[in-house]
Amino acid sequence: MKAENTTKIQFDSLSANEAYARGATAAFLARYDPTVPQLADIKTAVSEAVTNCIVHAYPDRVGPVTLTIAVYPDRQVRITVADKGVGIPDIPQAMEPLFTTGDPEERSGLGFAVMQSFMDKVQVSSHPARGTRVVLTKHLAEKDSST
């Protein structure tokens, strides 16, 4: 099925840009009139995915992060967060709750678990030294017009 509307932005892997990614996502999806909880879930998942790029993909440098949002006629939202960083050598291990390659004093290792709890589907693909792609999918339910 072809998306009815898409956007794509690229920004540097700076912590200040995590809020930009969240805000851009909310602004793009506003025309679809998601519920407040739906929008909060999506913004939280995007925040986690972008933070993973900032913290893990480019541990020693700043690199590009690409955010693509596509909305399909059935109100299915697909958000892709991609980087060209170090990659994930073991995706199943990385998706285990509490696993982190960052400083355990600063990182909880719950990023993927949070994404999975807020989205309908989370897919991760990665290639060492070539980057990672996280695809977040959520169906926006129709608002109840009787309220």
PDB file of C-alpha atoms in Angstrom:
ATOM      1  CA  MET A   1       0.000   0.000   0.000  1.00  0.00           C
ATOM      2  CA  LYS A   2       1.296   3.452  -0.904  1.00  0.00           C
ATOM      3  CA  ALA A   3       1.622   6.084   1.803  1.00  0.00           C
ATOM      4  CA  GLU A   4      -0.785   9.014   1.502  1.00  0.00           C
ATOM      5  CA  ASN A   5       1.676  11.430   3.099  1.00  0.00           C
ATOM      6  CA  THR A   6       5.359  11.316   4.032  1.00  0.00           C
ATOM      7  CA  THR A   7       8.099  13.519   5.381  1.00  0.00           C
ATOM      8  CA  LYS A   8      11.811  13.012   5.828  1.00  0.00           C
ATOM      9  CA  ILE A   9      14.242  15.091   7.845  1.00  0.00           C
ATOM     10  CA  GLN A  10      17.898  14.689   8.692  1.00  0.00           C
ATOM     11  CA  PHE A  11      19.664  16.201  11.658  1.00  0.00           C
ATOM     12  CA  ASP A  12      22.906  15.833  13.585  1.00  0.00           C
ATOM     13  CA  SER A  13      23.171  13.348  16.450  1.00  0.00           C
ATOM     14  CA  LEU A  14      23.131  16.070  19.095  1.00  0.00           C
ATOM     15  CA  SER A  15      21.072  15.655  22.256  1.00  0.00           C
ATOM     16  CA  ALA A  16      19.285  18.953  21.568  1.00  0.00           C
ATOM     17  CA  ASN A  17      17.851  17.427  18.384  1.00  0.00           C
ATOM     18  CA  GLU A  18      15.918  14.740  20.270  1.00  0.00           C
ATOM     19  CA  ALA A  19      13.288  17.330  21.203  1.00  0.00           C
ATOM     20  CA  TYR A  20      13.262  18.558  17.592  1.00  0.00           C
ATOM     21  CA  ALA A  21      12.521  15.028  16.337  1.00  0.00           C
ATOM     22  CA  ARG A  22       9.677  14.634  18.853  1.00  0.00           C
ATOM     23  CA  GLY A  23       8.201  18.007  17.960  1.00  0.00           C
ATOM     24  CA  ALA A  24       8.496  17.463  14.210  1.00  0.00           C
ATOM     25  CA  THR A  25       6.753  14.106  14.562  1.00  0.00           C
ATOM     26  CA  ALA A  26       3.907  15.617  16.573  1.00  0.00           C
ATOM     27  CA  ALA A  27       3.513  18.498  14.126  1.00  0.00           C
ATOM     28  CA  PHE A  28       3.407  16.199  11.100  1.00  0.00           C
ATOM     29  CA  LEU A  29       0.869  13.843  12.687  1.00  0.00           C
ATOM     30  CA  ALA A  30      -1.382  16.626  14.035  1.00  0.00           C
ATOM     31  CA  ARG A  31      -3.481  16.749  10.854  1.00  0.00           C
ATOM     32  CA  TYR A  32      -4.508  13.130  11.497  1.00  0.00           C
ATOM     33  CA  ASP A  33      -5.998  14.187  14.836  1.00  0.00           C
ATOM     34  CA  PRO A  34      -4.479  11.407  16.968  1.00  0.00           C
ATOM     35  CA  THR A  35      -5.646  11.063  20.537  1.00  0.00           C
ATOM     36  CA  VAL A  36      -3.431  12.627  23.197  1.00  0.00           C
ATOM     37  CA  PRO A  37      -2.334   9.179  24.477  1.00  0.00           C
ATOM     38  CA  GLN A  38      -1.535   7.988  20.937  1.00  0.00           C
ATOM     39  CA  LEU A  39       0.580  11.060  20.257  1.00  0.00           C
ATOM     40  CA  ALA A  40       2.347  10.739  23.622  1.00  0.00           C
ATOM     41  CA  ASP A  41       3.163   7.081  22.865  1.00  0.00           C
ATOM     42  CA  ILE A  42       4.587   7.929  19.450  1.00  0.00           C
ATOM     43  CA  LYS A  43       6.613  10.872  20.752  1.00  0.00           C
ATOM     44  CA  THR A  44       8.075   8.696  23.528  1.00  0.00           C
ATOM     45  CA  ALA A  45       9.073   5.941  21.080  1.00  0.00           C
ATOM     46  CA  VAL A  46      10.645   8.467  18.684  1.00  0.00           C
ATOM     47  CA  SER A  47      12.515  10.019  21.594  1.00  0.00           C
ATOM     48  CA  GLU A  48      13.958   6.629  22.571  1.00  0.00           C
ATOM     49  CA  ALA A  49      14.948   5.734  19.002  1.00  0.00           C
ATOM     50  CA  VAL A  50      16.644   9.086  18.399  1.00  0.00           C
ATOM     51  CA  THR A  51      18.374   8.965  21.785  1.00  0.00           C
ATOM     52  CA  ASN A  52      19.776   5.535  20.869  1.00  0.00           C
ATOM     53  CA  CYS A  53      21.319   7.079  17.751  1.00  0.00           C
ATOM     54  CA  ILE A  54      22.775   9.969  19.714  1.00  0.00           C
ATOM     55  CA  VAL A  55      24.228   7.832  22.505  1.00  0.00           C
ATOM     56  CA  HIS A  56      25.153   4.556  20.825  1.00  0.00           C
ATOM     57  CA  ALA A  57      25.470   5.010  17.041  1.00  0.00           C
ATOM     58  CA  TYR A  58      28.031   7.778  17.228  1.00  0.00           C
ATOM     59  CA  PRO A  59      29.841   7.323  20.542  1.00  0.00           C
ATOM     60  CA  ASP A  60      32.855   9.418  19.554  1.00  0.00           C
ATOM     61  CA  ARG A  61      31.500  11.803  16.943  1.00  0.00           C
ATOM     62  CA  VAL A  62      28.448  13.580  15.600  1.00  0.00           C
ATOM     63  CA  GLY A  63      26.735  11.903  12.670  1.00  0.00           C
ATOM     64  CA  PRO A  64      23.519  12.063  10.645  1.00  0.00           C
ATOM     65  CA  VAL A  65      20.169  10.788  11.915  1.00  0.00           C
ATOM     66  CA  THR A  66      17.298  10.454   9.449  1.00  0.00           C
ATOM     67  CA  LEU A  67      13.658  10.499  10.567  1.00  0.00           C
ATOM     68  CA  THR A  68      11.036   9.415   8.035  1.00  0.00           C
ATOM     69  CA  ILE A  69       7.317   9.428   8.800  1.00  0.00           C
ATOM     70  CA  ALA A  70       4.755   7.817   6.517  1.00  0.00           C
ATOM     71  CA  VAL A  71       0.997   7.693   7.021  1.00  0.00           C
ATOM     72  CA  TYR A  72      -1.081   5.181   5.087  1.00  0.00           C
ATOM     73  CA  PRO A  73      -4.776   5.422   4.122  1.00  0.00           C
ATOM     74  CA  ASP A  74      -5.790   3.035   6.924  1.00  0.00           C
ATOM     75  CA  ARG A  75      -4.229   5.458   9.485  1.00  0.00           C
ATOM     76  CA  GLN A  76      -1.183   3.248   9.886  1.00  0.00           C
ATOM     77  CA  VAL A  77       1.858   5.316  10.878  1.00  0.00           C
ATOM     78  CA  ARG A  78       5.340   4.051  10.068  1.00  0.00           C
ATOM     79  CA  ILE A  79       8.275   5.981  11.497  1.00  0.00           C
ATOM     80  CA  THR A  80      11.831   5.101  10.537  1.00  0.00           C
ATOM     81  CA  VAL A  81      14.815   6.353  12.523  1.00  0.00           C
ATOM     82  CA  ALA A  82      18.100   5.547  10.803  1.00  0.00           C
ATOM     83  CA  ASP A  83      21.763   6.284  11.383  1.00  0.00           C
ATOM     84  CA  LYS A  84      25.063   5.494   9.693  1.00  0.00           C
ATOM     85  CA  GLY A  85      26.869   4.744  12.922  1.00  0.00           C
ATOM     86  CA  VAL A  86      28.654   1.791  14.465  1.00  0.00           C
ATOM     87  CA  GLY A  87      25.737  -0.625  14.102  1.00  0.00           C
ATOM     88  CA  ILE A  88      24.470  -3.274  16.490  1.00  0.00           C
ATOM     89  CA  PRO A  89      26.402  -6.559  16.405  1.00  0.00           C
ATOM     90  CA  ASP A  90      23.721  -8.576  18.262  1.00  0.00           C
ATOM     91  CA  ILE A  91      20.190  -7.192  17.849  1.00  0.00           C
ATOM     92  CA  PRO A  92      18.414  -9.748  20.108  1.00  0.00           C
ATOM     93  CA  GLN A  93      20.867  -8.964  22.912  1.00  0.00           C
ATOM     94  CA  ALA A  94      20.498  -5.208  22.375  1.00  0.00           C
ATOM     95  CA  MET A  95      16.720  -5.547  22.647  1.00  0.00           C
ATOM     96  CA  GLU A  96      16.917  -7.323  26.005  1.00  0.00           C
ATOM     97  CA  PRO A  97      15.710  -5.099  28.844  1.00  0.00           C
ATOM     98  CA  LEU A  98      18.575  -3.658  30.926  1.00  0.00           C
ATOM     99  CA  PHE A  99      21.241  -4.361  28.281  1.00  0.00           C
ATOM    100  CA  THR A 100      23.273  -1.287  27.395  1.00  0.00           C
ATOM    101  CA  THR A 101      26.564  -0.572  25.683  1.00  0.00           C
ATOM    102  CA  GLY A 102      26.614   2.808  27.398  1.00  0.00           C
ATOM    103  CA  ASP A 103      27.660   3.665  30.925  1.00  0.00           C
ATOM    104  CA  PRO A 104      25.364   1.600  33.197  1.00  0.00           C
ATOM    105  CA  GLU A 105      25.487   4.440  35.734  1.00  0.00           C
ATOM    106  CA  GLU A 106      23.833   6.722  33.160  1.00  0.00           C
ATOM    107  CA  ARG A 107      21.868   4.323  30.914  1.00  0.00           C
ATOM    108  CA  SER A 108      19.071   1.961  31.939  1.00  0.00           C
ATOM    109  CA  GLY A 109      19.076  -0.253  28.853  1.00  0.00           C
ATOM    110  CA  LEU A 110      15.314   0.075  28.440  1.00  0.00           C
ATOM    111  CA  GLY A 111      15.125   1.991  25.155  1.00  0.00           C
ATOM    112  CA  PHE A 112      13.880  -0.862  22.970  1.00  0.00           C
ATOM    113  CA  ALA A 113      11.553  -2.138  25.706  1.00  0.00           C
ATOM    114  CA  VAL A 114      10.009   1.333  25.963  1.00  0.00           C
ATOM    115  CA  MET A 115       9.587   1.521  22.181  1.00  0.00           C
ATOM    116  CA  GLN A 116       7.920  -1.900  22.138  1.00  0.00           C
ATOM    117  CA  SER A 117       5.550  -0.979  24.961  1.00  0.00           C
ATOM    118  CA  PHE A 118       4.292   2.155  23.167  1.00  0.00           C
ATOM    119  CA  MET A 119       4.155   1.001  19.553  1.00  0.00           C
ATOM    120  CA  ASP A 120       2.276  -1.802  17.782  1.00  0.00           C
ATOM    121  CA  LYS A 121       5.470  -3.070  16.171  1.00  0.00           C
ATOM    122  CA  VAL A 122       9.201  -2.360  16.387  1.00  0.00           C
ATOM    123  CA  GLN A 123      11.595  -3.714  13.770  1.00  0.00           C
ATOM    124  CA  VAL A 124      15.360  -3.304  13.993  1.00  0.00           C
ATOM    125  CA  SER A 125      17.929  -3.956  11.296  1.00  0.00           C
ATOM    126  CA  SER A 126      21.601  -3.186  11.619  1.00  0.00           C
ATOM    127  CA  HIS A 127      24.950  -3.777  10.030  1.00  0.00           C
ATOM    128  CA  PRO A 128      28.183  -3.249  11.982  1.00  0.00           C
ATOM    129  CA  ALA A 129      30.025  -0.113  10.809  1.00  0.00           C
ATOM    130  CA  ARG A 130      27.127   0.767   8.434  1.00  0.00           C
ATOM    131  CA  GLY A 131      24.349   1.800  10.773  1.00  0.00           C
ATOM    132  CA  THR A 132      20.978   0.887  12.201  1.00  0.00           C
ATOM    133  CA  ARG A 133      17.372   1.324  11.124  1.00  0.00           C
ATOM    134  CA  VAL A 134      14.474   1.211  13.588  1.00  0.00           C
ATOM    135  CA  VAL A 135      10.948   1.057  12.167  1.00  0.00           C
ATOM    136  CA  LEU A 136       8.147   1.992  14.558  1.00  0.00           C
ATOM    137  CA  THR A 137       4.572   1.187  13.544  1.00  0.00           C
ATOM    138  CA  LYS A 138       1.326   2.320  15.174  1.00  0.00           C
ATOM    139  CA  HIS A 139      -2.269   2.365  13.998  1.00  0.00           C
ATOM    140  CA  LEU A 140      -4.116   5.572  14.803  1.00  0.00           C
ATOM    141  CA  ALA A 141      -7.614   4.618  15.886  1.00  0.00           C
ATOM    142  CA  GLU A 142     -10.455   6.777  14.664  1.00  0.00           C
ATOM    143  CA  LYS A 143     -11.633   9.251  17.260  1.00  0.00           C
ATOM    144  CA  ASP A 144     -15.078   8.592  18.643  1.00  0.00           C
ATOM    145  CA  SER A 145     -17.215  11.261  16.978  1.00  0.00           C
ATOM    146  CA  SER A 146     -20.030  10.855  19.509  1.00  0.00           C
ATOM    147  CA  THR A 147     -18.088  12.567  22.296  1.00  0.00           C
TER     148      THR A 147
END
